[in-house]
């Protein structure tokens, strides 16, 4: 059977999440490997979210925010941009292929871009195969939380 | 242990056709802490809402998950439902299985399994949610309207009539907008000035309206209910408090500027009012055309002004006003058709753009309402070319919506004012408004020739100097038409004002790819934006005609009123807080916050957050090295739990 | 005759499947027909062709060979319809059904059997060079990809030689391909034989790979556009005019001979201009030559006229009054120019034919920009051509 990757998406409420909704309203089709977590701003994203996702077996992580300069909170995504750049370096250092992590600026009107990015990224992660470097086989049980 | 109820919506077949909804509900019932799981045709309908409310009571539920459309659509609806049923409204979680699942795949297997993963994530997150208390803030009772065209005028008057104070900001020296340039309006052929100027005057007279002409917004601070907006009053070089509008200065002025009002067809003075019915009736000086500013001497206007109102030293001034809500109605420009070389605009003097023709018809226009070419002759044959730059992938893909109708209006006026043959070159005739089809029929009977084919080229006539040849295919006969004419009218794409990007940035509005402002929801919130308290009306949202613009302006006024009518308003409770026990006093939060919400409590030696200023973006929470800041509703634990749930399936 | 038709959607789908996907986008506004250079002089109607294709109804046969793929309509189309793809797809579907016109059969047959459209023997491909010019080897910088037309057509051999001389004078390390290569396949692709195109392409790609080719100079814009758009590999392809313009700019070649006020106008080949976006390079060369009085025709650059030679047009016979090249010659002469310069072997062939049938070949000379440039470097074109008349070619069947 073909490898179907699990991809975590983290999208800001105002641009990328709305853009993803627009992709839906215009009925654009894209692969269903992506599961999106909504946060208010890309600046809310703590790098630990991304590391944890890889630990939990994510094969790829896609982060989406407003275009730089268009942040709903004025400057949030500028901080996010720097933080995510460092996150990428750490991931590379830790041996995660750079192709498994992607940051995209997708505005609320760019439903087609959202669909294109998801399609492209899913394909890319597929060719990289399952992510095993970070994955912890024995997951802590839910009751621990 | 929490008690979770899961409600899966079919949304008719919107969801049910690609997701096996009963299987999804069945799956939900196997998840931890889920007490009850159901599916229903329309969760947002009254019976659906009642089902949720009664299940909350019957099963003592304390967390609700609704798997339905996007949270941007109905989160508020379901928050109200559970609030009415006695639960804290922040304990509802929406799973977006429509916009982000069933509408983006045809594959039932894929759809169902993705929905399961999303639902699982929501359950994990819901277990960690905490009840939150809403905040209430004072609301400023005033409203600002930006743009003094028909949309802005209408909105300002409606609001002012309810007793609210309105600031009407207009960047030109008069209000009126494009509508004041027109001679007649379709389909009734009302005289534009006759219906507009009384409204302009009403604005001037209204005690609740502060008219701010020749002004631009330069800075916006604050948030819904409490905006602090800085407005630049551009230097007019005329003290309007002293000026008594005698206009003696405009008669004596030797300066020559380009009349924006007449679309550049004629010159105007350097000290001027744009047109005789301008509001206010007081002039401004165009620096670039003024002899004094160019050569350092003249000052004729100053000499004739008995009121001593001329002030060459005047500077731009800035003032700040506080308002509770804003209506943006900045209107449109017409596309510059010069780059479309095939149509010869700017090359052949006989090629006109639509607004120029409006001015030719206007009795207050450059030709006093006579239709003559630039050489003064009356045209014998006229071609009106539709869809120039509109409906065109190479330029603007949207339909500009009013061109078919105003082109018909032009044809009628040409027939009325000249003996010319009039031809319309169109792709499709669009006449969907009230009385529009009837108007179309009327124009057909006036013997206007309709050629179904887009104008392909305007060329010089080889045989008759000064004339042009319009080339197009008549797609009905399949014949190639070469039509000799002496006037070509282009109906160019309507596009947002050239500075609409700046307005978007100031007010945090999203725009589509051409710069039209994005509404919060295309159907159910067409006048709201993603920025709370900012509303849009008129063509700045998308091309539309005068009736639709006026209707939108009234709607936007009502929307703004729902905010400023109250003394206090509720804000999202999803703010950040500091756990003082963990704070390491690094003050990173204070440095990064765009709103100045965090501050340092010297006494306790820790950061604290002013919740009235916090907007809940969560930036501080992620820069806090000690994880002392908790972003309510998006805590680390909650997000991590959701991720865990999503990655399990 | 009955006007009743029933839409035959299977035919429409077959066109879509053959690459005519763009068919669906058209909303029949007629911009294409209004723009098409053929519309005023023939009954070819590109919009109708698309319409018939949308419904799969009769009428396609009447129009399908009229298009010379000049791309004017594509650039103007408000819906972004790739009309050339549709035309190619329609031709593919119909010529697959045995509907290739007689005039194109020899051309397709020759390409299939000999790898060139001119019925020349494959092993005589390099006879024009008479061993005077080097064959490409792995250590060389540039492959000068000789278009079949400059190898076999006596008029265009002049262009091949001129090119070779310029490359030599520039001191470049270059070579022509061995006789193993074949036609780039552009024309046959536009004629709709996608299978044959694929074969020709693969053969050329094999040659490029085995010889480590990475920089290619083409003399024909048709080769240029095809290598860039259809070959799908990352070669550094440039047109000769671009290379020469660069050499002039870098000061490596400086034209000396003064033409003493020779009035020259320039025709933009569709495949160099609209297809490849190269407008300035040829003009830069002409303007660098001393004593050339350069004049533009009314329709130039993006608005340029087609010579009629593209899309298989070179091999099709057109009636007098229905030849674009005739009109273009008249337009050129109206500027007062005595030389019509261009930079495409197809255009040269079309214009040479027209100037003779119009009996104006004494008043206006047809030249490639390269030929003018070489003359200005002090090389006599006639001396260069001496001794080529004995070459034995079979050429365009008249």
PDB file of N, CA and C in Angstrom, chain C residues 227-277:
ATOM      1  N   UNK C 227      13.177  23.533 -27.356  1.00  0.00           N
ATOM      2  CA  UNK C 227      14.123  23.052 -26.332  1.00  0.00           C
ATOM      3  C   UNK C 227      13.722  23.588 -24.969  1.00  0.00           C
ATOM      4  N   UNK C 228      13.310  24.847 -24.944  1.00  0.00           N
ATOM      5  CA  UNK C 228      12.997  25.468 -23.658  1.00  0.00           C
ATOM      6  C   UNK C 228      11.705  24.928 -23.062  1.00  0.00           C
ATOM      7  N   UNK C 229      10.683  24.817 -23.909  1.00  0.00           N
ATOM      8  CA  UNK C 229       9.371  24.500 -23.352  1.00  0.00           C
ATOM      9  C   UNK C 229       9.015  23.028 -23.396  1.00  0.00           C
ATOM     10  N   UNK C 230       9.490  22.310 -24.409  1.00  0.00           N
ATOM     11  CA  UNK C 230       8.998  20.953 -24.603  1.00  0.00           C
ATOM     12  C   UNK C 230       9.986  19.872 -24.182  1.00  0.00           C
ATOM     13  N   UNK C 231      11.283  20.198 -24.156  1.00  0.00           N
ATOM     14  CA  UNK C 231      12.248  19.125 -23.897  1.00  0.00           C
ATOM     15  C   UNK C 231      12.347  18.808 -22.413  1.00  0.00           C
ATOM     16  N   UNK C 232      11.890  19.735 -21.607  1.00  0.00           N
ATOM     17  CA  UNK C 232      11.751  19.442 -20.178  1.00  0.00           C
ATOM     18  C   UNK C 232      13.050  19.201 -19.441  1.00  0.00           C
ATOM     19  N   UNK C 233      14.177  19.509 -20.045  1.00  0.00           N
ATOM     20  CA  UNK C 233      15.439  19.322 -19.341  1.00  0.00           C
ATOM     21  C   UNK C 233      16.089  20.691 -19.181  1.00  0.00           C
ATOM     22  N   UNK C 234      17.024  20.728 -18.294  1.00  0.00           N
ATOM     23  CA  UNK C 234      17.560  22.016 -17.931  1.00  0.00           C
ATOM     24  C   UNK C 234      18.810  22.368 -18.729  1.00  0.00           C
ATOM     25  N   UNK C 235      18.611  22.674 -20.009  1.00  0.00           N
ATOM     26  CA  UNK C 235      19.747  23.100 -20.806  1.00  0.00           C
ATOM     27  C   UNK C 235      19.789  24.617 -20.838  1.00  0.00           C
ATOM     28  N   UNK C 236      20.990  25.129 -20.991  1.00  0.00           N
ATOM     29  CA  UNK C 236      21.152  26.565 -21.153  1.00  0.00           C
ATOM     30  C   UNK C 236      21.019  26.857 -22.644  1.00  0.00           C
ATOM     31  N   UNK C 237      19.795  27.191 -23.056  1.00  0.00           N
ATOM     32  CA  UNK C 237      19.539  27.391 -24.487  1.00  0.00           C
ATOM     33  C   UNK C 237      19.431  28.877 -24.768  1.00  0.00           C
ATOM     34  N   UNK C 238      20.105  29.309 -25.823  1.00  0.00           N
ATOM     35  CA  UNK C 238      19.897  30.707 -26.212  1.00  0.00           C
ATOM     36  C   UNK C 238      19.862  30.834 -27.719  1.00  0.00           C
ATOM     37  N   UNK C 239      19.225  31.911 -28.140  1.00  0.00           N
ATOM     38  CA  UNK C 239      19.174  32.154 -29.570  1.00  0.00           C
ATOM     39  C   UNK C 239      20.455  32.886 -29.978  1.00  0.00           C
ATOM     40  N   UNK C 240      20.865  32.616 -31.196  1.00  0.00           N
ATOM     41  CA  UNK C 240      22.086  33.226 -31.723  1.00  0.00           C
ATOM     42  C   UNK C 240      22.098  34.745 -31.527  1.00  0.00           C
ATOM     43  N   UNK C 241      20.943  35.379 -31.743  1.00  0.00           N
ATOM     44  CA  UNK C 241      20.903  36.850 -31.631  1.00  0.00           C
ATOM     45  C   UNK C 241      21.240  37.287 -30.204  1.00  0.00           C
ATOM     46  N   UNK C 242      20.825  36.502 -29.244  1.00  0.00           N
ATOM     47  CA  UNK C 242      21.145  36.848 -27.859  1.00  0.00           C
ATOM     48  C   UNK C 242      22.644  36.743 -27.609  1.00  0.00           C
ATOM     49  N   UNK C 243      23.235  35.684 -28.185  1.00  0.00           N
ATOM     50  CA  UNK C 243      24.678  35.492 -28.007  1.00  0.00           C
ATOM     51  C   UNK C 243      25.456  36.646 -28.661  1.00  0.00           C
ATOM     52  N   UNK C 244      25.046  36.985 -29.900  1.00  0.00           N
ATOM     53  CA  UNK C 244      25.774  38.051 -30.597  1.00  0.00           C
ATOM     54  C   UNK C 244      25.622  39.376 -29.859  1.00  0.00           C
ATOM     55  N   UNK C 245      24.403  39.665 -29.413  1.00  0.00           N
ATOM     56  CA  UNK C 245      24.187  40.922 -28.698  1.00  0.00           C
ATOM     57  C   UNK C 245      25.078  40.986 -27.465  1.00  0.00           C
ATOM     58  N   UNK C 246      25.261  39.838 -26.819  1.00  0.00           N
ATOM     59  CA  UNK C 246      26.104  39.810 -25.625  1.00  0.00           C
ATOM     60  C   UNK C 246      27.570  40.037 -25.995  1.00  0.00           C
ATOM     61  N   UNK C 247      27.978  39.384 -27.087  1.00  0.00           N
ATOM     62  CA  UNK C 247      29.380  39.540 -27.519  1.00  0.00           C
ATOM     63  C   UNK C 247      29.681  40.996 -27.877  1.00  0.00           C
ATOM     64  N   UNK C 248      28.705  41.667 -28.485  1.00  0.00           N
ATOM     65  CA  UNK C 248      28.903  43.085 -28.831  1.00  0.00           C
ATOM     66  C   UNK C 248      29.032  43.902 -27.555  1.00  0.00           C
ATOM     67  N   UNK C 249      28.140  43.613 -26.618  1.00  0.00           N
ATOM     68  CA  UNK C 249      28.107  44.378 -25.373  1.00  0.00           C
ATOM     69  C   UNK C 249      29.415  44.209 -24.600  1.00  0.00           C
ATOM     70  N   UNK C 250      29.921  42.962 -24.633  1.00  0.00           N
ATOM     71  CA  UNK C 250      31.158  42.696 -23.909  1.00  0.00           C
ATOM     72  C   UNK C 250      32.392  43.181 -24.679  1.00  0.00           C
ATOM     73  N   UNK C 251      32.175  43.701 -25.869  1.00  0.00           N
ATOM     74  CA  UNK C 251      33.277  44.230 -26.656  1.00  0.00           C
ATOM     75  C   UNK C 251      34.108  43.155 -27.341  1.00  0.00           C
ATOM     76  N   UNK C 252      33.590  41.928 -27.408  1.00  0.00           N
ATOM     77  CA  UNK C 252      34.360  40.847 -28.020  1.00  0.00           C
ATOM     78  C   UNK C 252      34.264  40.866 -29.541  1.00  0.00           C
ATOM     79  N   UNK C 253      33.190  41.415 -30.059  1.00  0.00           N
ATOM     80  CA  UNK C 253      33.054  41.567 -31.502  1.00  0.00           C
ATOM     81  C   UNK C 253      32.574  42.980 -31.764  1.00  0.00           C
ATOM     82  N   UNK C 254      33.260  43.680 -32.681  1.00  0.00           N
ATOM     83  CA  UNK C 254      32.836  45.042 -32.985  1.00  0.00           C
ATOM     84  C   UNK C 254      32.620  45.193 -34.478  1.00  0.00           C
ATOM     85  N   UNK C 255      31.391  45.496 -34.898  1.00  0.00           N
ATOM     86  CA  UNK C 255      31.138  45.682 -36.330  1.00  0.00           C
ATOM     87  C   UNK C 255      31.882  46.915 -36.837  1.00  0.00           C
ATOM     88  N   UNK C 256      32.510  46.785 -38.022  1.00  0.00           N
ATOM     89  CA  UNK C 256      33.342  47.879 -38.519  1.00  0.00           C
ATOM     90  C   UNK C 256      32.783  48.479 -39.808  1.00  0.00           C
ATOM     91  N   UNK C 257      32.403  47.575 -40.733  1.00  0.00           N
ATOM     92  CA  UNK C 257      32.035  48.076 -42.062  1.00  0.00           C
ATOM     93  C   UNK C 257      30.820  48.989 -41.995  1.00  0.00           C
ATOM     94  N   UNK C 258      30.943  50.136 -42.607  1.00  0.00           N
ATOM     95  CA  UNK C 258      29.848  51.104 -42.612  1.00  0.00           C
ATOM     96  C   UNK C 258      28.914  50.831 -43.784  1.00  0.00           C
ATOM     97  N   UNK C 259      27.628  50.704 -43.529  1.00  0.00           N
ATOM     98  CA  UNK C 259      26.674  50.410 -44.592  1.00  0.00           C
ATOM     99  C   UNK C 259      26.169  51.674 -45.283  1.00  0.00           C
ATOM    100  N   UNK C 260      26.668  52.803 -44.821  1.00  0.00           N
ATOM    101  CA  UNK C 260      26.395  54.058 -45.529  1.00  0.00           C
ATOM    102  C   UNK C 260      24.925  54.407 -45.652  1.00  0.00           C
ATOM    103  N   UNK C 261      24.184  54.265 -44.584  1.00  0.00           N
ATOM    104  CA  UNK C 261      22.786  54.728 -44.597  1.00  0.00           C
ATOM    105  C   UNK C 261      21.806  53.723 -45.158  1.00  0.00           C
ATOM    106  N   UNK C 262      22.181  52.449 -45.173  1.00  0.00           N
ATOM    107  CA  UNK C 262      21.280  51.392 -45.647  1.00  0.00           C
ATOM    108  C   UNK C 262      20.053  51.338 -44.750  1.00  0.00           C
ATOM    109  N   UNK C 263      18.874  51.424 -45.373  1.00  0.00           N
ATOM    110  CA  UNK C 263      17.643  51.447 -44.588  1.00  0.00           C
ATOM    111  C   UNK C 263      17.172  50.011 -44.332  1.00  0.00           C
ATOM    112  N   UNK C 264      17.115  49.655 -43.067  1.00  0.00           N
ATOM    113  CA  UNK C 264      16.784  48.268 -42.699  1.00  0.00           C
ATOM    114  C   UNK C 264      15.603  48.278 -41.736  1.00  0.00           C
ATOM    115  N   UNK C 265      14.676  47.384 -41.990  1.00  0.00           N
ATOM    116  CA  UNK C 265      13.618  47.193 -41.000  1.00  0.00           C
ATOM    117  C   UNK C 265      13.703  45.765 -40.481  1.00  0.00           C
ATOM    118  N   UNK C 266      13.028  45.518 -39.357  1.00  0.00           N
ATOM    119  CA  UNK C 266      13.176  44.206 -38.727  1.00  0.00           C
ATOM    120  C   UNK C 266      11.817  43.575 -38.475  1.00  0.00           C
ATOM    121  N   UNK C 267      11.728  42.305 -38.820  1.00  0.00           N
ATOM    122  CA  UNK C 267      10.496  41.542 -38.582  1.00  0.00           C
ATOM    123  C   UNK C 267      10.705  40.614 -37.392  1.00  0.00           C
ATOM    124  N   UNK C 268       9.844  40.737 -36.367  1.00  0.00           N
ATOM    125  CA  UNK C 268       9.949  39.852 -35.196  1.00  0.00           C
ATOM    126  C   UNK C 268       9.365  38.486 -35.525  1.00  0.00           C
ATOM    127  N   UNK C 269      10.193  37.443 -35.541  1.00  0.00           N
ATOM    128  CA  UNK C 269       9.621  36.107 -35.724  1.00  0.00           C
ATOM    129  C   UNK C 269       8.744  35.766 -34.518  1.00  0.00           C
ATOM    130  N   UNK C 270       7.608  35.132 -34.746  1.00  0.00           N
ATOM    131  CA  UNK C 270       6.683  34.822 -33.646  1.00  0.00           C
ATOM    132  C   UNK C 270       7.366  33.991 -32.568  1.00  0.00           C
ATOM    133  N   UNK C 271       8.185  33.047 -32.988  1.00  0.00           N
ATOM    134  CA  UNK C 271       8.771  32.125 -31.997  1.00  0.00           C
ATOM    135  C   UNK C 271       9.937  32.745 -31.241  1.00  0.00           C
ATOM    136  N   UNK C 272      10.509  33.815 -31.777  1.00  0.00           N
ATOM    137  CA  UNK C 272      11.543  34.519 -31.020  1.00  0.00           C
ATOM    138  C   UNK C 272      10.894  35.570 -30.117  1.00  0.00           C
ATOM    139  N   UNK C 273       9.896  36.263 -30.664  1.00  0.00           N
ATOM    140  CA  UNK C 273       9.227  37.324 -29.926  1.00  0.00           C
ATOM    141  C   UNK C 273       8.193  36.779 -28.954  1.00  0.00           C
ATOM    142  N   UNK C 274       6.987  36.632 -29.420  1.00  0.00           N
ATOM    143  CA  UNK C 274       5.903  36.247 -28.502  1.00  0.00           C
ATOM    144  C   UNK C 274       6.160  34.929 -27.782  1.00  0.00           C
ATOM    145  N   UNK C 275       6.736  33.950 -28.492  1.00  0.00           N
ATOM    146  CA  UNK C 275       6.942  32.651 -27.844  1.00  0.00           C
ATOM    147  C   UNK C 275       8.100  32.678 -26.849  1.00  0.00           C
ATOM    148  N   UNK C 276       9.163  33.447 -27.151  1.00  0.00           N
ATOM    149  CA  UNK C 276      10.343  33.392 -26.292  1.00  0.00           C
ATOM    150  C   UNK C 276      10.658  34.719 -25.618  1.00  0.00           C
ATOM    151  N   UNK C 277       9.945  35.774 -25.959  1.00  0.00           N
ATOM    152  CA  UNK C 277      10.136  37.067 -25.290  1.00  0.00           C
ATOM    153  C   UNK C 277      11.428  37.781 -25.666  1.00  0.00           C
TER     154      UNK C 277
END
